[in-house]
PDB file of C-alpha atoms in Angstrom:
ATOM      1  CA  TRP A   1      12.746 -51.847 -31.214  1.00 66.00           C
ATOM      2  CA  TYR A   2      13.752 -54.057 -27.831  1.00 75.00           C
ATOM      3  CA  PRO A   3      15.507 -50.328 -26.271  1.00 84.00           C
ATOM      4  CA  THR A   4      12.191 -49.134 -26.259  1.00 83.00           C
ATOM      5  CA  PHE A   5      11.163 -51.187 -23.563  1.00 80.00           C
ATOM      6  CA  ASN A   6      13.918 -49.770 -21.376  1.00 87.00           C
ATOM      7  CA  ARG A   7      11.830 -46.465 -21.658  1.00 88.00           C
ATOM      8  CA  PRO A   8      10.193 -45.112 -18.385  1.00 89.00           C
ATOM      9  CA  ASN A   9       6.564 -44.625 -20.533  1.00 84.00           C
ATOM     10  CA  VAL A  10       6.713 -48.010 -22.055  1.00 83.00           C
ATOM     11  CA  ALA A  11       5.402 -51.330 -20.714  1.00 80.00           C
ATOM     12  CA  LEU A  12       5.065 -54.786 -22.289  1.00 81.00           C
ATOM     13  CA  VAL A  13       1.312 -56.002 -21.181  1.00 84.00           C
ATOM     14  CA  THR A  14       0.395 -59.305 -22.456  1.00 85.00           C
ATOM     15  CA  ASP A  15      -3.170 -59.583 -20.357  1.00 89.00           C
ATOM     16  CA  PRO A  16      -5.964 -60.232 -22.726  1.00 89.00           C
ATOM     17  CA  ILE A  17      -7.790 -56.884 -23.775  1.00 89.00           C
ATOM     18  CA  ALA A  18     -11.229 -56.799 -22.208  1.00 92.00           C
ATOM     19  CA  ARG A  19     -12.468 -53.963 -23.854  1.00 90.00           C
ATOM     20  CA  VAL A  20     -11.548 -50.437 -25.538  1.00 88.00           C
ATOM     21  CA  THR A  21     -12.724 -47.158 -24.278  1.00 89.00           C
ATOM     22  CA  ALA A  22     -12.584 -43.851 -25.494  1.00 87.00           C
ATOM     23  CA  THR A  23      -9.556 -43.396 -23.429  1.00 89.00           C
ATOM     24  CA  GLY A  24      -7.862 -46.377 -23.509  1.00 89.00           C
ATOM     25  CA  VAL A  25      -7.760 -49.880 -23.382  1.00 91.00           C
ATOM     26  CA  VAL A  26      -8.680 -52.030 -20.416  1.00 94.00           C
ATOM     27  CA  THR A  27      -7.628 -55.764 -20.029  1.00 93.00           C
ATOM     28  CA  VAL A  28      -9.241 -58.267 -18.409  1.00 95.00           C
ATOM     29  CA  ASP A  29      -7.835 -57.729 -14.595  1.00 95.00           C
ATOM     30  CA  GLY A  30      -9.579 -54.375 -14.969  1.00 95.00           C
ATOM     31  CA  THR A  31      -6.913 -52.338 -15.269  1.00 94.00           C
ATOM     32  CA  GLU A  32      -7.276 -49.215 -17.888  1.00 94.00           C
ATOM     33  CA  ARG A  33      -4.393 -48.237 -19.667  1.00 91.00           C
ATOM     34  CA  PRO A  34      -4.619 -44.818 -21.579  1.00 90.00           C
ATOM     35  CA  ALA A  35      -4.227 -44.832 -25.302  1.00 85.00           C
ATOM     36  CA  ASP A  36      -4.604 -42.289 -28.048  1.00 76.00           C
ATOM     37  CA  THR A  37      -3.384 -44.869 -31.055  1.00 75.00           C
ATOM     38  CA  ILE A  38      -4.144 -48.555 -31.264  1.00 76.00           C
ATOM     39  CA  ILE A  39      -2.157 -50.580 -33.440  1.00 73.00           C
ATOM     40  CA  LEU A  40      -3.670 -54.102 -34.100  1.00 69.00           C
ATOM     41  CA  ALA A  41      -1.011 -56.415 -35.643  1.00 65.00           C
ATOM     42  CA  THR A  42      -2.504 -59.848 -35.614  1.00 58.00           C
ATOM     43  CA  GLY A  43      -0.541 -62.287 -38.286  1.00 57.00           C
ATOM     44  CA  PHE A  44      -0.679 -63.114 -42.053  1.00 60.00           C
ATOM     45  CA  ASP A  45      -3.691 -64.184 -43.997  1.00 62.00           C
ATOM     46  CA  THR A  46      -3.496 -62.346 -47.509  1.00 63.00           C
ATOM     47  CA  THR A  47      -7.052 -61.998 -48.372  1.00 62.00           C
ATOM     48  CA  ARG A  48      -8.731 -61.230 -44.866  1.00 66.00           C
ATOM     49  CA  PHE A  49      -8.160 -57.507 -43.869  1.00 68.00           C
ATOM     50  CA  LEU A  50      -9.066 -56.305 -40.245  1.00 66.00           C
ATOM     51  CA  SER A  51     -10.930 -59.652 -39.438  1.00 67.00           C
ATOM     52  CA  ALA A  52      -9.562 -60.083 -35.881  1.00 68.00           C
ATOM     53  CA  ILE A  53     -11.522 -57.659 -34.463  1.00 78.00           C
ATOM     54  CA  PRO A  54     -15.499 -56.478 -35.358  1.00 83.00           C
ATOM     55  CA  VAL A  55     -15.391 -53.229 -36.925  1.00 88.00           C
ATOM     56  CA  THR A  56     -19.120 -51.703 -37.165  1.00 90.00           C
ATOM     57  CA  GLY A  57     -19.809 -48.777 -39.105  1.00 94.00           C
ATOM     58  CA  ARG A  58     -23.161 -46.754 -39.679  1.00 94.00           C
ATOM     59  CA  GLY A  59     -26.302 -48.369 -39.047  1.00 95.00           C
ATOM     60  CA  GLY A  60     -24.650 -50.962 -37.338  1.00 95.00           C
ATOM     61  CA  ARG A  61     -23.041 -52.921 -40.654  1.00 95.00           C
ATOM     62  CA  ARG A  62     -20.220 -55.249 -40.061  1.00 93.00           C
ATOM     63  CA  LEU A  63     -17.128 -54.536 -42.249  1.00 93.00           C
ATOM     64  CA  ALA A  64     -17.326 -58.322 -42.207  1.00 89.00           C
ATOM     65  CA  ASP A  65     -20.638 -58.017 -44.103  1.00 92.00           C
ATOM     66  CA  ALA A  66     -19.398 -55.172 -46.322  1.00 92.00           C
ATOM     67  CA  TRP A  67     -16.708 -56.986 -47.509  1.00 90.00           C
ATOM     68  CA  SER A  68     -18.896 -60.037 -48.189  1.00 88.00           C
ATOM     69  CA  GLY A  69     -18.527 -59.912 -51.895  1.00 85.00           C
ATOM     70  CA  GLY A  70     -14.782 -59.181 -51.663  1.00 86.00           C
ATOM     71  CA  ALA A  71     -12.659 -56.549 -49.378  1.00 89.00           C
ATOM     72  CA  GLU A  72     -12.391 -53.326 -51.353  1.00 93.00           C
ATOM     73  CA  ALA A  73     -11.455 -49.532 -50.311  1.00 96.00           C
ATOM     74  CA  TYR A  74     -11.014 -46.226 -51.720  1.00 97.00           C
ATOM     75  CA  LEU A  75      -7.443 -45.858 -52.088  1.00 97.00           C
ATOM     76  CA  CYS A  76      -6.829 -49.194 -50.154  1.00 93.00           C
ATOM     77  CA  ILE A  77      -7.210 -46.908 -46.971  1.00 96.00           C
ATOM     78  CA  THR A  78     -11.123 -45.903 -46.637  1.00 96.00           C
ATOM     79  CA  VAL A  79     -14.361 -47.538 -46.793  1.00 96.00           C
ATOM     80  CA  SER A  80     -17.485 -46.167 -47.575  1.00 97.00           C
ATOM     81  CA  GLY A  81     -19.866 -46.449 -44.905  1.00 97.00           C
ATOM     82  CA  PHE A  82     -17.083 -46.672 -41.923  1.00 96.00           C
ATOM     83  CA  PRO A  83     -16.582 -43.109 -41.056  1.00 96.00           C
ATOM     84  CA  ASN A  84     -12.902 -42.131 -39.936  1.00 95.00           C
ATOM     85  CA  LEU A  85     -11.866 -45.635 -40.416  1.00 94.00           C
ATOM     86  CA  PHE A  86      -8.232 -45.565 -42.119  1.00 95.00           C
ATOM     87  CA  MET A  87      -6.481 -48.609 -42.630  1.00 92.00           C
ATOM     88  CA  LEU A  88      -2.846 -49.538 -43.743  1.00 91.00           C
ATOM     89  CA  TYR A  89      -2.316 -51.985 -45.648  1.00 89.00           C
ATOM     90  CA  GLY A  90      -5.658 -52.695 -46.792  1.00 89.00           C
ATOM     91  CA  PRO A  91      -7.573 -54.422 -49.677  1.00 91.00           C
ATOM     92  CA  ASN A  92      -5.028 -53.843 -53.048  1.00 88.00           C
ATOM     93  CA  THR A  93      -1.855 -52.998 -51.101  1.00 89.00           C
ATOM     94  CA  ASN A  94       0.899 -55.113 -52.569  1.00 84.00           C
ATOM     95  CA  ASN A  95       3.359 -54.457 -55.412  1.00 85.00           C
ATOM     96  CA  GLY A  96       6.535 -52.623 -55.666  1.00 82.00           C
ATOM     97  CA  SER A  97       7.367 -51.330 -51.848  1.00 85.00           C
ATOM     98  CA  ILE A  98       5.116 -52.001 -49.360  1.00 87.00           C
ATOM     99  CA  ILE A  99       6.798 -49.595 -46.829  1.00 92.00           C
ATOM    100  CA  PHE A 100       6.689 -47.085 -49.651  1.00 94.00           C
ATOM    101  CA  GLN A 101       2.625 -47.719 -50.105  1.00 94.00           C
ATOM    102  CA  ILE A 102       2.222 -47.563 -46.266  1.00 94.00           C
ATOM    103  CA  GLU A 103       4.176 -44.457 -45.886  1.00 96.00           C
ATOM    104  CA  CYS A 104       1.654 -43.086 -48.415  1.00 96.00           C
ATOM    105  CA  GLN A 105      -1.162 -44.127 -46.998  1.00 95.00           C
ATOM    106  CA  VAL A 106       0.206 -43.136 -43.132  1.00 96.00           C
ATOM    107  CA  GLY A 107       0.909 -39.451 -45.052  1.00 96.00           C
ATOM    108  CA  TYR A 108      -3.137 -39.590 -46.472  1.00 96.00           C
ATOM    109  CA  ALA A 109      -4.540 -40.448 -42.961  1.00 95.00           C
ATOM    110  CA  LEU A 110      -2.728 -37.614 -41.359  1.00 95.00           C
ATOM    111  CA  ALA A 111      -3.616 -35.071 -44.111  1.00 95.00           C
ATOM    112  CA  GLN A 112      -7.307 -36.295 -43.514  1.00 95.00           C
ATOM    113  CA  ILE A 113      -6.724 -35.818 -39.858  1.00 94.00           C
ATOM    114  CA  ARG A 114      -5.388 -33.005 -40.504  1.00 94.00           C
ATOM    115  CA  ARG A 115      -8.246 -31.201 -42.267  1.00 93.00           C
ATOM    116  CA  MET A 116     -10.503 -32.735 -39.646  1.00 94.00           C
ATOM    117  CA  ASP A 117      -9.064 -30.529 -37.220  1.00 94.00           C
ATOM    118  CA  GLU A 118      -8.442 -27.592 -39.115  1.00 94.00           C
ATOM    119  CA  GLN A 119     -12.532 -27.944 -40.231  1.00 94.00           C
ATOM    120  CA  HIS A 120     -13.808 -28.850 -37.165  1.00 95.00           C
ATOM    121  CA  LEU A 121     -15.209 -31.909 -38.741  1.00 95.00           C
ATOM    122  CA  ALA A 122     -16.657 -34.784 -36.508  1.00 94.00           C
ATOM    123  CA  TRP A 123     -16.002 -37.762 -38.983  1.00 95.00           C
ATOM    124  CA  ILE A 124     -15.475 -38.112 -42.426  1.00 95.00           C
ATOM    125  CA  ASP A 125     -16.626 -40.901 -45.012  1.00 97.00           C
ATOM    126  CA  VAL A 126     -15.793 -41.619 -48.698  1.00 97.00           C
ATOM    127  CA  LYS A 127     -18.687 -41.572 -50.810  1.00 98.00           C
ATOM    128  CA  PRO A 128     -20.225 -44.543 -52.084  1.00 97.00           C
ATOM    129  CA  ALA A 129     -19.759 -43.432 -55.886  1.00 97.00           C
ATOM    130  CA  ALA A 130     -16.427 -42.243 -55.522  1.00 97.00           C
ATOM    131  CA  MET A 131     -15.315 -45.506 -53.870  1.00 96.00           C
ATOM    132  CA  GLU A 132     -17.192 -47.431 -56.372  1.00 97.00           C
ATOM    133  CA  GLY A 133     -15.290 -45.495 -59.472  1.00 97.00           C
ATOM    134  CA  TYR A 134     -12.148 -46.213 -58.085  1.00 96.00           C
ATOM    135  CA  ASN A 135     -12.432 -49.728 -57.379  1.00 95.00           C
ATOM    136  CA  ARG A 136     -14.036 -50.172 -61.151  1.00 95.00           C
ATOM    137  CA  GLN A 137     -11.223 -48.459 -62.687  1.00 96.00           C
ATOM    138  CA  LEU A 138      -8.743 -50.355 -60.205  1.00 93.00           C
ATOM    139  CA  ARG A 139     -10.210 -53.901 -61.364  1.00 91.00           C
ATOM    140  CA  ASP A 140     -10.198 -52.295 -65.070  1.00 92.00           C
ATOM    141  CA  ASP A 141      -6.380 -51.792 -64.359  1.00 93.00           C
ATOM    142  CA  LEU A 142      -5.833 -55.399 -62.605  1.00 89.00           C
ATOM    143  CA  ASP A 143      -6.907 -57.148 -65.424  1.00 87.00           C
ATOM    144  CA  THR A 144      -4.344 -55.677 -67.633  1.00 87.00           C
ATOM    145  CA  VAL A 145      -1.504 -57.904 -65.640  1.00 83.00           C
ATOM    146  CA  SER A 146      -1.758 -61.401 -67.002  1.00 78.00           C
ATOM    147  CA  VAL A 147      -0.205 -63.353 -64.238  1.00 77.00           C
ATOM    148  CA  TRP A 148      -2.732 -62.144 -61.396  1.00 72.00           C
ATOM    149  CA  ARG A 149      -5.321 -63.776 -63.861  1.00 69.00           C
ATOM    150  CA  ALA A 150      -3.419 -66.982 -64.605  1.00 67.00           C
ATOM    151  CA  GLY A 151      -4.464 -69.891 -63.192  1.00 64.00           C
ATOM    152  CA  GLY A 152      -3.118 -71.660 -59.910  1.00 59.00           C
ATOM    153  CA  CYS A 153      -2.576 -68.080 -58.418  1.00 58.00           C
ATOM    154  CA  SER A 154      -5.913 -68.291 -56.570  1.00 57.00           C
ATOM    155  CA  GLU A 155      -5.487 -68.364 -53.076  1.00 65.00           C
ATOM    156  CA  TYR A 156      -2.755 -65.489 -52.745  1.00 71.00           C
ATOM    157  CA  TYR A 157      -4.325 -63.009 -55.048  1.00 75.00           C
ATOM    158  CA  ARG A 158      -8.044 -63.769 -54.687  1.00 77.00           C
ATOM    159  CA  ASP A 159     -10.515 -63.857 -52.355  1.00 78.00           C
ATOM    160  CA  ALA A 160     -13.479 -66.686 -51.893  1.00 76.00           C
ATOM    161  CA  SER A 161     -15.493 -64.308 -54.157  1.00 77.00           C
ATOM    162  CA  GLY A 162     -12.682 -64.823 -57.042  1.00 78.00           C
ATOM    163  CA  LYS A 163     -11.737 -60.747 -56.866  1.00 82.00           C
ATOM    164  CA  ILE A 164      -8.213 -59.750 -56.807  1.00 82.00           C
ATOM    165  CA  VAL A 165      -7.899 -58.111 -53.041  1.00 81.00           C
ATOM    166  CA  THR A 166      -4.096 -58.250 -52.674  1.00 82.00           C
ATOM    167  CA  GLN A 167      -2.545 -56.266 -55.719  1.00 85.00           C
ATOM    168  CA  TRP A 168      -2.096 -53.085 -56.687  1.00 88.00           C
ATOM    169  CA  PRO A 169      -1.881 -53.261 -60.579  1.00 92.00           C
ATOM    170  CA  LEU A 170      -0.101 -49.691 -61.000  1.00 92.00           C
ATOM    171  CA  GLY A 171       3.752 -48.444 -60.183  1.00 89.00           C
ATOM    172  CA  MET A 172       4.972 -46.867 -56.786  1.00 92.00           C
ATOM    173  CA  ASP A 173       4.887 -43.069 -58.511  1.00 94.00           C
ATOM    174  CA  ALA A 174       0.916 -43.579 -59.272  1.00 94.00           C
ATOM    175  CA  TYR A 175       0.035 -44.593 -55.920  1.00 94.00           C
ATOM    176  CA  ARG A 176       2.147 -41.815 -54.513  1.00 95.00           C
ATOM    177  CA  ASP A 177       0.422 -39.466 -56.809  1.00 95.00           C
ATOM    178  CA  ARG A 178      -3.203 -40.693 -56.011  1.00 94.00           C
ATOM    179  CA  THR A 179      -2.567 -40.298 -52.001  1.00 95.00           C
ATOM    180  CA  ALA A 180      -0.328 -37.239 -52.310  1.00 95.00           C
ATOM    181  CA  VAL A 181      -3.205 -35.074 -51.870  1.00 85.00           C
ATOM    182  CA  PRO A 182      -6.768 -36.037 -50.546  1.00 82.00           C
ATOM    183  CA  ASP A 183      -9.549 -35.211 -52.498  1.00 89.00           C
ATOM    184  CA  PRO A 184     -12.675 -33.486 -50.116  1.00 87.00           C
ATOM    185  CA  ASN A 185     -15.304 -33.894 -52.852  1.00 93.00           C
ATOM    186  CA  ALA A 186     -14.493 -37.859 -52.319  1.00 96.00           C
ATOM    187  CA  TYR A 187     -16.046 -37.149 -49.186  1.00 96.00           C
ATOM    188  CA  ASP A 188     -19.233 -36.755 -46.922  1.00 96.00           C
ATOM    189  CA  TYR A 189     -18.549 -35.210 -43.530  1.00 94.00           C
ATOM    190  CA  GLY A 190     -20.057 -34.085 -40.710  1.00 93.00           C
ATOM    191  CA  LYS A 191     -18.983 -30.973 -38.546  1.00 91.00           C
ATOM    192  CA  ARG A 192     -18.624 -31.325 -34.803  1.00 86.00           C
ATOM    193  CA  HIS A 193     -20.622 -29.081 -32.309  1.00 82.00           C
ATOM    194  CA  ASP A 194     -18.006 -27.624 -29.954  1.00 71.00           C
TER     195      ASP A 194
END
């Protein structure tokens, strides 16, 4: 990726970020740089997801508070109460090929974003019942894998609450199948008024 820095439309900016606006990123020197996508890559902590920046959802609820009993998401990608939040490498994204799982997640998020555009949706938010049902089945599936329940693995697989938040318990084919076609009935949505 080093040749990327030779492109005329690319710059390496190491100044601290003061804030994110609707159209870009403002650094502490006051310079706003236009951006339509922001990727945050902050390091390695197996049981903490999106912990480097505060994420706030409906009613001012913080994601850190929503996950105080252990991080969970629908299909490892979306969290109820946090409209239009699509994660890559969210809770329970580990087993087999991480690259393959992330490719599935990208495909899923893009399909949802296309749906939003085609149906003139301002927001989508996974329904609490859909997320809970998914995570209940996920916990049941995780309980069938004895190595993750064994003693001595708590720091990697489990968060402070004791919940396994790092692993996907099934094969890559199962993950691909579950993310291949987004289920619109799993989501609440709001129309755009344009």
